[in-house]
Coordinates of C-alpha atoms and ligand atoms in Angstrom, one line a residue:
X12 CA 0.0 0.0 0.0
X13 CA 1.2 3.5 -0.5
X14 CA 1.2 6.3 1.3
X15 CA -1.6 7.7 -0.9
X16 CA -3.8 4.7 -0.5
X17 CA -3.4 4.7 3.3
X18 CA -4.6 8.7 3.3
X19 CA -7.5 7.9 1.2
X20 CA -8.4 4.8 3.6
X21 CA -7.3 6.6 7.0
X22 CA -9.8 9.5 5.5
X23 CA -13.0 7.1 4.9
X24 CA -12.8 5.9 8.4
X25 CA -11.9 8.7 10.2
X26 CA -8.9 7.5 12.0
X27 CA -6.6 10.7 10.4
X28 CA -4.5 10.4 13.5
X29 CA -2.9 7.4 12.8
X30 CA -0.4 9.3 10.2
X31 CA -0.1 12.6 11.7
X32 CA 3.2 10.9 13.0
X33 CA 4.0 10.1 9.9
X34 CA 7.3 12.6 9.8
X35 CA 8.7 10.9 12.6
X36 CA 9.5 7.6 11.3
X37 CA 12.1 6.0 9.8
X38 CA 11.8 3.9 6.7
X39 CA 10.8 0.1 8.5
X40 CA 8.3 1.8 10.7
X41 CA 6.7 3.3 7.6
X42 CA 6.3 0.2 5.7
X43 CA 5.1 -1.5 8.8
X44 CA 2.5 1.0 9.8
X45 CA 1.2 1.1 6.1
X46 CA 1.4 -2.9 6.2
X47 CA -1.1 -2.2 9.4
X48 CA -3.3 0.2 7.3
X49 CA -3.7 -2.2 4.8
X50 CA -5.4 -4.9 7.0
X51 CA -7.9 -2.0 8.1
X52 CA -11.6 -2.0 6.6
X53 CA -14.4 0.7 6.9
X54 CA -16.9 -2.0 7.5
X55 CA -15.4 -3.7 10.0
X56 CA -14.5 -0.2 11.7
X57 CA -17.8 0.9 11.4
X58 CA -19.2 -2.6 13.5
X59 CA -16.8 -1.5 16.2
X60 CA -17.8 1.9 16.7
X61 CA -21.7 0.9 16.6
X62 CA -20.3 -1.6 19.1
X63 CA -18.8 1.3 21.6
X64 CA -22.4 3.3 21.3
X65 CA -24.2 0.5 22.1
X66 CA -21.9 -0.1 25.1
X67 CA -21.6 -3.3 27.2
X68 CA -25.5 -4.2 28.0
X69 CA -25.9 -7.0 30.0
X70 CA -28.5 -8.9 28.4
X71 CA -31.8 -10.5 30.1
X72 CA -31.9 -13.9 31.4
X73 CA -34.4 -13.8 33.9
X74 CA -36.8 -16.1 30.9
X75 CA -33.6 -19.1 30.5
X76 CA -34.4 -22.3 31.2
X77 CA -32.2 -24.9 32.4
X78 CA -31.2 -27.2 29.4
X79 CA -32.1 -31.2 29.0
X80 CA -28.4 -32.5 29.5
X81 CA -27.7 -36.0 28.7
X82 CA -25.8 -38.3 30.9
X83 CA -24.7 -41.6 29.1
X84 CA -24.7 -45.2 30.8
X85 CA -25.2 -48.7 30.3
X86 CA -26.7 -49.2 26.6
X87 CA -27.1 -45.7 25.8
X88 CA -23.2 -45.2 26.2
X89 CA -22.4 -48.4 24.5
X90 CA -24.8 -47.0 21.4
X91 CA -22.9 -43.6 21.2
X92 CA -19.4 -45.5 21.9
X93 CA -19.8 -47.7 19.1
X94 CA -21.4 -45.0 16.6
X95 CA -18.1 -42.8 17.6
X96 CA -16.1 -45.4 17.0
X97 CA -17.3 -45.8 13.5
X98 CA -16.7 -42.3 12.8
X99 CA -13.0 -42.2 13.5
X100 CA -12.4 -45.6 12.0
X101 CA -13.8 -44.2 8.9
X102 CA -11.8 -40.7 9.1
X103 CA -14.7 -38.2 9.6
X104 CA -13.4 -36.7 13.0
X105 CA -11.2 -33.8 13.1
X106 CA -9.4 -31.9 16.2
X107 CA -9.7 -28.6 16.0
X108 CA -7.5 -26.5 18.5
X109 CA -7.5 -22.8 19.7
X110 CA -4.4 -21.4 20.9
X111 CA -4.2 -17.8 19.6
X112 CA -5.2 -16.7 23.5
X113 CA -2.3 -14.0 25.2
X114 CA -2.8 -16.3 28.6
X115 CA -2.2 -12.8 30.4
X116 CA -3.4 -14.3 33.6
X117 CA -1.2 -17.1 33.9
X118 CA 2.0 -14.5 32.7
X119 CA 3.9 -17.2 30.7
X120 CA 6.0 -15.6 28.1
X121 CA 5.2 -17.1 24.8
X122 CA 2.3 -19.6 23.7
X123 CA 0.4 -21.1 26.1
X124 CA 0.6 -24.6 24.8
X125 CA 4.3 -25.1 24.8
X126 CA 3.6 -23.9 29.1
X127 CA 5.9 -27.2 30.5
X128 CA 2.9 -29.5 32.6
X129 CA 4.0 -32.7 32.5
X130 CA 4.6 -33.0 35.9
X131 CA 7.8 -35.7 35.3
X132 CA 9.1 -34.9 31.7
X133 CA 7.7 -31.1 32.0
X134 CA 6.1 -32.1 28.5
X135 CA 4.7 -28.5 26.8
X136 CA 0.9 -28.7 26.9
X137 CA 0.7 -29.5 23.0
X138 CA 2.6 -32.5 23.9
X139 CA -0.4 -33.6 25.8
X140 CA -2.8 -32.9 23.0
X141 CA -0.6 -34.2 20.1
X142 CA -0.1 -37.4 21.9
X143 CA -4.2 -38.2 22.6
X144 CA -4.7 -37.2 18.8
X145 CA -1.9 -39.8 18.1
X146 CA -3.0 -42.4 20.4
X147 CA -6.8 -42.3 18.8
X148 CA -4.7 -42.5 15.5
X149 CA -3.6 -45.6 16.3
X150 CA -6.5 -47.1 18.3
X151 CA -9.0 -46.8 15.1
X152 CA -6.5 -46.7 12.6
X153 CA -7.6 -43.0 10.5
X154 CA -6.3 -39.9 10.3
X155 CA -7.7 -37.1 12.9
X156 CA -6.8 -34.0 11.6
X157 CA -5.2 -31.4 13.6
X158 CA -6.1 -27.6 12.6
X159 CA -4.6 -25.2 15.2
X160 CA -5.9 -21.2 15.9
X161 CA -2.9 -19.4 16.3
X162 CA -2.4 -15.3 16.7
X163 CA 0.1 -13.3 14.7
X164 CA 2.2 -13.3 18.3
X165 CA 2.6 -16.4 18.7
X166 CA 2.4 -18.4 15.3
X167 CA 6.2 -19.0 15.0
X168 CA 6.7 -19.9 18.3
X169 CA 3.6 -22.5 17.9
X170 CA 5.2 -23.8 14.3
X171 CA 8.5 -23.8 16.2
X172 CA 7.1 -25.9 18.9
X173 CA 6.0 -28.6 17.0
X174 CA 8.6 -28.5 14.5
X175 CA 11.1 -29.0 17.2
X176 CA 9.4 -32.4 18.4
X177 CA 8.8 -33.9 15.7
X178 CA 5.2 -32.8 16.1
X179 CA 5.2 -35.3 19.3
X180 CA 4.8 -38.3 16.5
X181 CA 2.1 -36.9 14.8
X182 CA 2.0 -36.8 10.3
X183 CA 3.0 -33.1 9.9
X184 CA 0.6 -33.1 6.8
X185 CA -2.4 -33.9 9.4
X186 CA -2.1 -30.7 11.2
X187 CA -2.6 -27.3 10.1
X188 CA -1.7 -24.4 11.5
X189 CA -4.1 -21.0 10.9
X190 CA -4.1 -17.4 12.5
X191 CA -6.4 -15.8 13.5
X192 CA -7.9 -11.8 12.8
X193 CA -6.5 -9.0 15.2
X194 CA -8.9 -6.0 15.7
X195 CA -7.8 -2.8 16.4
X196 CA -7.9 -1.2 20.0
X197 CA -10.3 2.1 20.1
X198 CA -11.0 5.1 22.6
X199 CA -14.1 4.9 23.7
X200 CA -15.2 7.9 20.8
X201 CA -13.7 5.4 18.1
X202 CA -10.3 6.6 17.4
X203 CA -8.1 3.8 16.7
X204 CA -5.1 3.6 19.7
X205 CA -1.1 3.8 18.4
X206 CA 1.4 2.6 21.1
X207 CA 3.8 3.8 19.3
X208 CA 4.3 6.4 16.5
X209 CA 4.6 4.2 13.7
X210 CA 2.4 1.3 14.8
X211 CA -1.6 0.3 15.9
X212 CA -2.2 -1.6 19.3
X213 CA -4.1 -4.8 17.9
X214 CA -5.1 -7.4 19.7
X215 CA -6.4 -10.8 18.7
X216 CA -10.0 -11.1 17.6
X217 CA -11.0 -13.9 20.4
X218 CA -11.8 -17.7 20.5
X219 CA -14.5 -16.8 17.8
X220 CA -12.7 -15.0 15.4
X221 CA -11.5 -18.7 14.3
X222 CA -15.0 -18.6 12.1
X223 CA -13.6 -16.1 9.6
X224 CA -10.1 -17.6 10.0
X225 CA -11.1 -21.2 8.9
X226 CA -12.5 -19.6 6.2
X227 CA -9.4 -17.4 4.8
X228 CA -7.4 -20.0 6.1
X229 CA -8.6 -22.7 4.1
X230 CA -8.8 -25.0 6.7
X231 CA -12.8 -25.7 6.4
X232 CA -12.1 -26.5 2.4
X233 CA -9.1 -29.0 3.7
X234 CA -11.8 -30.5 6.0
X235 CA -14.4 -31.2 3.3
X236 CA -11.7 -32.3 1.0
X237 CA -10.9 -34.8 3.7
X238 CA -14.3 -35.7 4.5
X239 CA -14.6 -34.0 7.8
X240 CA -18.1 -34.7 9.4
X241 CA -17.2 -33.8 13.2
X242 CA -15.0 -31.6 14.6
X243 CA -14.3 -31.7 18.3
X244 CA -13.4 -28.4 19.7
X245 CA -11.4 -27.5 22.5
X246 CA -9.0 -25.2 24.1
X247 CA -5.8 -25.3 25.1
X248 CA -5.2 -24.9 28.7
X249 CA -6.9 -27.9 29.5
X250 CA -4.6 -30.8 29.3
X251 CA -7.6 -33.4 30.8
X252 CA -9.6 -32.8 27.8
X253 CA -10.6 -35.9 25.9
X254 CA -10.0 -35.4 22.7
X255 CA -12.3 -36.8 20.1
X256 CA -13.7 -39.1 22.9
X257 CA -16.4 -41.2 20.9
X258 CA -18.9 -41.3 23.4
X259 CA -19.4 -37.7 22.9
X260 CA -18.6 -37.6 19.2
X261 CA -21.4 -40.7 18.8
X262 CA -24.3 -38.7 21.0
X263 CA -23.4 -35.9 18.7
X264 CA -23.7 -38.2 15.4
X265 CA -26.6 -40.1 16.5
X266 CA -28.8 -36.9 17.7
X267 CA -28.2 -35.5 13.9
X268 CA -27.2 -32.4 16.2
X269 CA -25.0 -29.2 14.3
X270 CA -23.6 -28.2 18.0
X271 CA -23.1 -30.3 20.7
X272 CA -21.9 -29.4 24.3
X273 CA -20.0 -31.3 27.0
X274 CA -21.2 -29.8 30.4
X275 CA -19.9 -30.6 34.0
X276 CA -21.8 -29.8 37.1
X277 CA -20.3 -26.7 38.8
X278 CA -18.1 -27.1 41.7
X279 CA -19.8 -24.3 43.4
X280 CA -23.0 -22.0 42.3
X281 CA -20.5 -18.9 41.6
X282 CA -18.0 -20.9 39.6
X283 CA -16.9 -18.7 36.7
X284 CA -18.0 -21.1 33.6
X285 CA -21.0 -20.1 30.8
X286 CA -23.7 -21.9 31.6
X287 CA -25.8 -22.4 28.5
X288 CA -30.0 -21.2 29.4
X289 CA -33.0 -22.3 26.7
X290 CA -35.2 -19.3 25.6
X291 CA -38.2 -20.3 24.0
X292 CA -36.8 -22.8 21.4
X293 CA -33.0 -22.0 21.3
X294 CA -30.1 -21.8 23.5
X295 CA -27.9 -19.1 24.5
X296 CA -24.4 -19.2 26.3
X297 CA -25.2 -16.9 29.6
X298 CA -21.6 -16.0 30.6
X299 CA -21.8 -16.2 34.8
X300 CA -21.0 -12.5 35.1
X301 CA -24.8 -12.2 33.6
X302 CA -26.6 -14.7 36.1
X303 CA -28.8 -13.2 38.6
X304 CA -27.6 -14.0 42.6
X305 CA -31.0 -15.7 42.3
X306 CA -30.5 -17.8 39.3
X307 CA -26.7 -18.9 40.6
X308 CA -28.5 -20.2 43.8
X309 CA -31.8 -21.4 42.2
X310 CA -33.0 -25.1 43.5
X311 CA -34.7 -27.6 41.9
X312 CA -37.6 -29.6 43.2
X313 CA -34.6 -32.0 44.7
X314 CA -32.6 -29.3 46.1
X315 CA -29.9 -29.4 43.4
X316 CA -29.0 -26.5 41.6
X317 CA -31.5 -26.0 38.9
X318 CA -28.9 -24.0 36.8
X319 CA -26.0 -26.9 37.8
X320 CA -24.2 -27.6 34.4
X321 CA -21.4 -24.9 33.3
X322 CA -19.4 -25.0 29.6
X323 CA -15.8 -25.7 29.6
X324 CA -15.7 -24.9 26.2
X325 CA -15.1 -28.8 24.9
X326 CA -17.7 -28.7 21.9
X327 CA -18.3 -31.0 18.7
X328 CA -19.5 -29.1 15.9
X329 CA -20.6 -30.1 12.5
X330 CA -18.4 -29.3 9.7
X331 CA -21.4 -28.2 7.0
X332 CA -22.9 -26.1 10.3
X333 CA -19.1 -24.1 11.2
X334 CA -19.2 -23.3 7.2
X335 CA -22.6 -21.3 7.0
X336 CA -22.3 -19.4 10.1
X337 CA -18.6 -18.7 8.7
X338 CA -20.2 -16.7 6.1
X339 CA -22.3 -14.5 9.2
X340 CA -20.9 -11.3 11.2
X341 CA -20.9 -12.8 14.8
X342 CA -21.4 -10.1 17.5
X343 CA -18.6 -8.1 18.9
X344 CA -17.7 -8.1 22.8
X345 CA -16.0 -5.2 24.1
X346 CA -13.5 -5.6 27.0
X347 CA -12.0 -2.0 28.8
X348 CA -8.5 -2.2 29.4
X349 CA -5.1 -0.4 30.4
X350 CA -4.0 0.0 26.7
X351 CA -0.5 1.8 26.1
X352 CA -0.7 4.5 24.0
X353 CA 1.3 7.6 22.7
X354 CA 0.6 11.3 22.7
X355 CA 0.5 13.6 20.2
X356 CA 4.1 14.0 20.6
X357 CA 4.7 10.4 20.1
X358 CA 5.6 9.6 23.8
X359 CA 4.8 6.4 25.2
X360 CA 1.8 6.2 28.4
X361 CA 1.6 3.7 30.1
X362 CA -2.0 4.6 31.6
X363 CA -2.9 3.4 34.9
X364 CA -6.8 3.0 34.4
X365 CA -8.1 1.4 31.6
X366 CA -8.9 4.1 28.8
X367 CA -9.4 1.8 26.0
X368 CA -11.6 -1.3 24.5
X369 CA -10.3 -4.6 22.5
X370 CA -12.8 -6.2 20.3
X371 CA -13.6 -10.2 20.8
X372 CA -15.8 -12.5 19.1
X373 CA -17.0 -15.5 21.0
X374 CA -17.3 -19.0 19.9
X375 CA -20.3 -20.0 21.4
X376 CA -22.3 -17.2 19.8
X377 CA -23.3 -19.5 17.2
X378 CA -25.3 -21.7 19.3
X379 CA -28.4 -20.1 18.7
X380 CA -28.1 -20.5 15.0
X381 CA -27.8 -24.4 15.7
X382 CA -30.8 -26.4 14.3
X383 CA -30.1 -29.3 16.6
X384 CA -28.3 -29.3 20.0
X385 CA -27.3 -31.8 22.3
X386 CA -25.8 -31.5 26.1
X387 CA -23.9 -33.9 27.2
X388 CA -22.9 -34.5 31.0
X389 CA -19.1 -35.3 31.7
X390 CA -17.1 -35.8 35.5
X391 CA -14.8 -32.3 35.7
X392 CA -12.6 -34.2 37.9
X393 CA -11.7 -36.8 34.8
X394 CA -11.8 -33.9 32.3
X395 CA -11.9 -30.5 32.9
X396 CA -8.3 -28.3 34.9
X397 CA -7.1 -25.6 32.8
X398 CA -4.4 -23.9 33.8
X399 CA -5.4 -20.3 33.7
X400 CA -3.3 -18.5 36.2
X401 CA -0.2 -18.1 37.9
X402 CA -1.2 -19.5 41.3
X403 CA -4.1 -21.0 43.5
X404 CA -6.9 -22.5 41.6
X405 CA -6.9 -23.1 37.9
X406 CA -2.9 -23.3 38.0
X407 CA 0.0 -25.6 37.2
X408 CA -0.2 -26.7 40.1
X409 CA -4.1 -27.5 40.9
X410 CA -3.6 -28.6 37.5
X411 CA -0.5 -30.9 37.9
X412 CA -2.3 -32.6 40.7
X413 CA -5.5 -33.3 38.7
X414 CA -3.8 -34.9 36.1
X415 CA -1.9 -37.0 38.5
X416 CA -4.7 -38.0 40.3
X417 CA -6.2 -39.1 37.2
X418 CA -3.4 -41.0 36.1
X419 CA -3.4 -42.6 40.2
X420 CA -7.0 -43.5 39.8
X421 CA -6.0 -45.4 36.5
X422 CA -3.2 -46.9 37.9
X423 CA -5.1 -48.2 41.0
X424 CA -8.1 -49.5 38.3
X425 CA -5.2 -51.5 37.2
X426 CA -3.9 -53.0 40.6
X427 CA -1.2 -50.6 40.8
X428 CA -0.2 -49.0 43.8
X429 CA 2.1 -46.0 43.6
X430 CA 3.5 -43.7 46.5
X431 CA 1.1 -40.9 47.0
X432 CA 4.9 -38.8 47.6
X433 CA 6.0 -40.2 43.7
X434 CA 5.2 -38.1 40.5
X435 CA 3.1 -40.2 38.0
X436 CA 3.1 -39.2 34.4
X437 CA 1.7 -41.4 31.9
X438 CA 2.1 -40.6 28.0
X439 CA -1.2 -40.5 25.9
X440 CA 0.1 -43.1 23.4
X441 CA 1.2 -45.4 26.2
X442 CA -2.4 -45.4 27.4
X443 CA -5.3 -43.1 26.7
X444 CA -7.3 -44.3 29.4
X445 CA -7.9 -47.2 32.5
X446 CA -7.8 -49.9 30.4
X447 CA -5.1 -49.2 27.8
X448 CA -2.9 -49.3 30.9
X449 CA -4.5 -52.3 32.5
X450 CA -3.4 -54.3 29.0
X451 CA 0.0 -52.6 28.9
X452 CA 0.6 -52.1 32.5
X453 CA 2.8 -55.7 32.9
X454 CA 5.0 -53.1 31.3
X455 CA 5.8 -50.7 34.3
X456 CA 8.8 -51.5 36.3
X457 CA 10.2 -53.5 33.7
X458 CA 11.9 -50.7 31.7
Ligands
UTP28 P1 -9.1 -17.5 27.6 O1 -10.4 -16.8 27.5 O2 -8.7 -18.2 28.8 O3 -7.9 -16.4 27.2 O4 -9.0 -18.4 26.3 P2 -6.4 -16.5 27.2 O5 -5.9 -15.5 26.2 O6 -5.9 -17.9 27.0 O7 -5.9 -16.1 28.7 P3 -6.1 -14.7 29.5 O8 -7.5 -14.4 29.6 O9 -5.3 -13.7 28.6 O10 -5.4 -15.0 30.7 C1 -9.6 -19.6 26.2 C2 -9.1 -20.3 24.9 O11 -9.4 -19.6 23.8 C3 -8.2 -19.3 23.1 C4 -7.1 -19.5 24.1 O12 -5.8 -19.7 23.5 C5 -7.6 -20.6 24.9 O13 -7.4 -21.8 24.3 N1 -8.2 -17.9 22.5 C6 -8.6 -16.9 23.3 C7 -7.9 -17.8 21.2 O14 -7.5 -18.7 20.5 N2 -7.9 -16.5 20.7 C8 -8.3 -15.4 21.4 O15 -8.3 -14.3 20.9 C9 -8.7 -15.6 22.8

């Protein structure tokens, strides 16, 4: 782009400011700010500021409903096993991974998924994912394709990650690597923010934006090309996350559903996860910061809490239903935050307050636009510890022990009795779950 193009496009949105520096910089922080420019469009613009007038309402719940949630057992699990099964024998189950997050709360400095959690080998996250995609591989004998949501701050490193282990044993030409959109950060009248003179404070469009990046990417085409029918969803933090687990990806199959949802029961009414309400005849993900005190505490007729299932964000979605709402505008979520800025003499502030908003699009916004949805009850202790931040709960270390008590509990299943004092770490392809290691477990102690 020249410097004439960027005038003309800076003028039709109104964001002048963001070359009234223009004098000050040196040749590399021109071509990188008009690089910047280039990725800006007036529609998109526009969306935000309509987004900053309207201003963060909190929506009404006080009409959800508690959703019917499945929980699978005895012939019913055995039915959705075995159609699961089918599926990834016959190659119509992908993984699909997002990792583009700036994990800002747990203060790690690079992507989250190469954070070090095996709790012997200090295998990266990814490891942990790679390896269950691998072991599945294996166990049904197709290919489970891995795409992976990057950002543009941490798609090298990702690449890098894998790259330098071999992708953990997985076929480099089953996973795919996409970024994801970055959105501008705006004052709350709509000017876009510069933290420095030469370049725009972006940030990355959130979990959602992977709609429009599967798209651009053409990661959704790859899918169909492959003949994709499922793809399970999930995040990265969690390293208990049962990847493509057929149970789940058989009740999704079998219901016909377009979005299906694995749901635990809260550990407490004020846990922080979504918890998905029914109004009228759809569904809506009602983040818990919108929950009424009453609705957090509501009882049933049993005394359990009538609104007891949360999301961890563990999801199977159908391919043909992620390609039509790819082609939709989802809704924009601002956030106010401490953004760094310049003044109009170009020096840096580092403001105290927050002064500024970032954009985010969220994944489960589509669920209303799902013809068919199914809820699906899982145990959070076998599934569901995401290391979020630094310390206390949702850590390495709540985490660390979770997966180590899962491991025990397998371990035990198989008449194995380990020191509660000793580390346990058990790699994915070894054994995926109790009895994998109860047929290979003869093994231990002999190597
Ligand atoms: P979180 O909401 O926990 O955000 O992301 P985060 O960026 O990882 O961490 P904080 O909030 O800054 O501490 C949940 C999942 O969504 C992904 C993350 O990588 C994680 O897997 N994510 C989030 C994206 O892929 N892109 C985004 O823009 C935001």
């Amino acid at each position: 782009m020249t410097l004439q193009e960027a005038e003309k496009l800076v003028k039709k949105c109104s964001q002048e400011h963001v070359l009234a520096l223009w004098n000050k910089l040196g040749k590399k922080e021109r071509e990188a700010l008009l690089e910047q420019i280039a990725t800006l469009d007036a529609k998109s613009l526009e969306r935000c500021k309509a987004a900053l007038k309207a201003g963060v309402a909190v929506p009404d719940t006080s009409n959800g409903k508690a959703p019917k949630v499945s929980v699978l057992k005895g012939r019913k699990l055995q039915e959705a096993v075995a159609a699961g099964e089918k599926e990834l024998a016959e190659g119509r189950v992908a993984a699909l991974l997002v990792a583009g997050g700036q994990g800002s709360r747990l203060g790690f400095d690079g992507p989250k998924g190469c954070y070090e959690i095996g709790p012997i080998t200090n295998a990266p996250l990814f490891y942990f994912h790679a390896r269950k995609i691998l072991a599945r591989t294996i166990r049904y004998g197709a290919a489970i394709p891995f795409y992976v949501m990057t950002s543009e701050a941490n798609n090298e490193a990702t690449v890098r990650c894998f790259e330098e282990n071999d992708y953990f044993g997985l076929n480099p030409d089953d996973v795919f690597f996409f970024t994801q959109g970055m959105w501008p950060g705006m004052t709350a009248e709509g000017k876009i923010i510069l933290d420095a003179p030469g370049h725009i404070f972006m940030s990355p469009d959130g979990h959602g934006g992977l709609l429009a990046a599967l798209k651009r990417s053409g990661a959704l085409a790859d899918m169909k090309k492959r003949g994709i029918k499922s793809v399970f969803f999930f995040q990265v933090d969690n390293p208990l996350v049962e990847i493509a687990d057929p149970a789940f990806i058989g009740h999704h199959v079998l219901n016909k559903a377009e979005y299906s949802l694995k749901l635990c029961a809260k550990r407490d009414p004020l846990e922080k996860l979504g918890v998905p309400m029914r109004f009228g005849g759809t569904y809506r993900m009602v983040e818990y910061t919108e929950m009424t005190e009453e609705q957090c505490y509501r009882k049933d007729k049993s005394g359990k809490l009538y609104f007891l299932y949360g999301s961890p964000a563990i999801h199977v979605f159908d391919r043909a239903f992620l390609e039509r709402e790819a082609s939709r505008p989802m809704p924009l979520h601002l956030a106010f935050k401490k953004i760094p800025f310049v003044d109009g003499k170009g020096a840096l502030v580092k403001p105290s307050e927050p002064n500024g908003y970032k954009f985010e699009k969220f994944i489960f916004d589509i669920l209303p636009n799902a013809k068919s949805v199914t809820f699906l009850a899982f145990d959070q202790k076998e599934e569901f510890s995401p290391v979020k931040n630094a310390e206390g709960v949702d850590s390495p270390a709540s985490c660390k022990a979770d997966m180590q008590g899962k491991w025990r509990r397998w371990l035990s299943e198989a008449g194995i009795c380990v020191d509660e004092n000793l580390p346990v770490e058990i790699d994915p392809v070894y054994a995926l779950d109790a009895s994998d290691l109860k047929s290979n477990g003869l093994c231990l102690g002999a190597e």
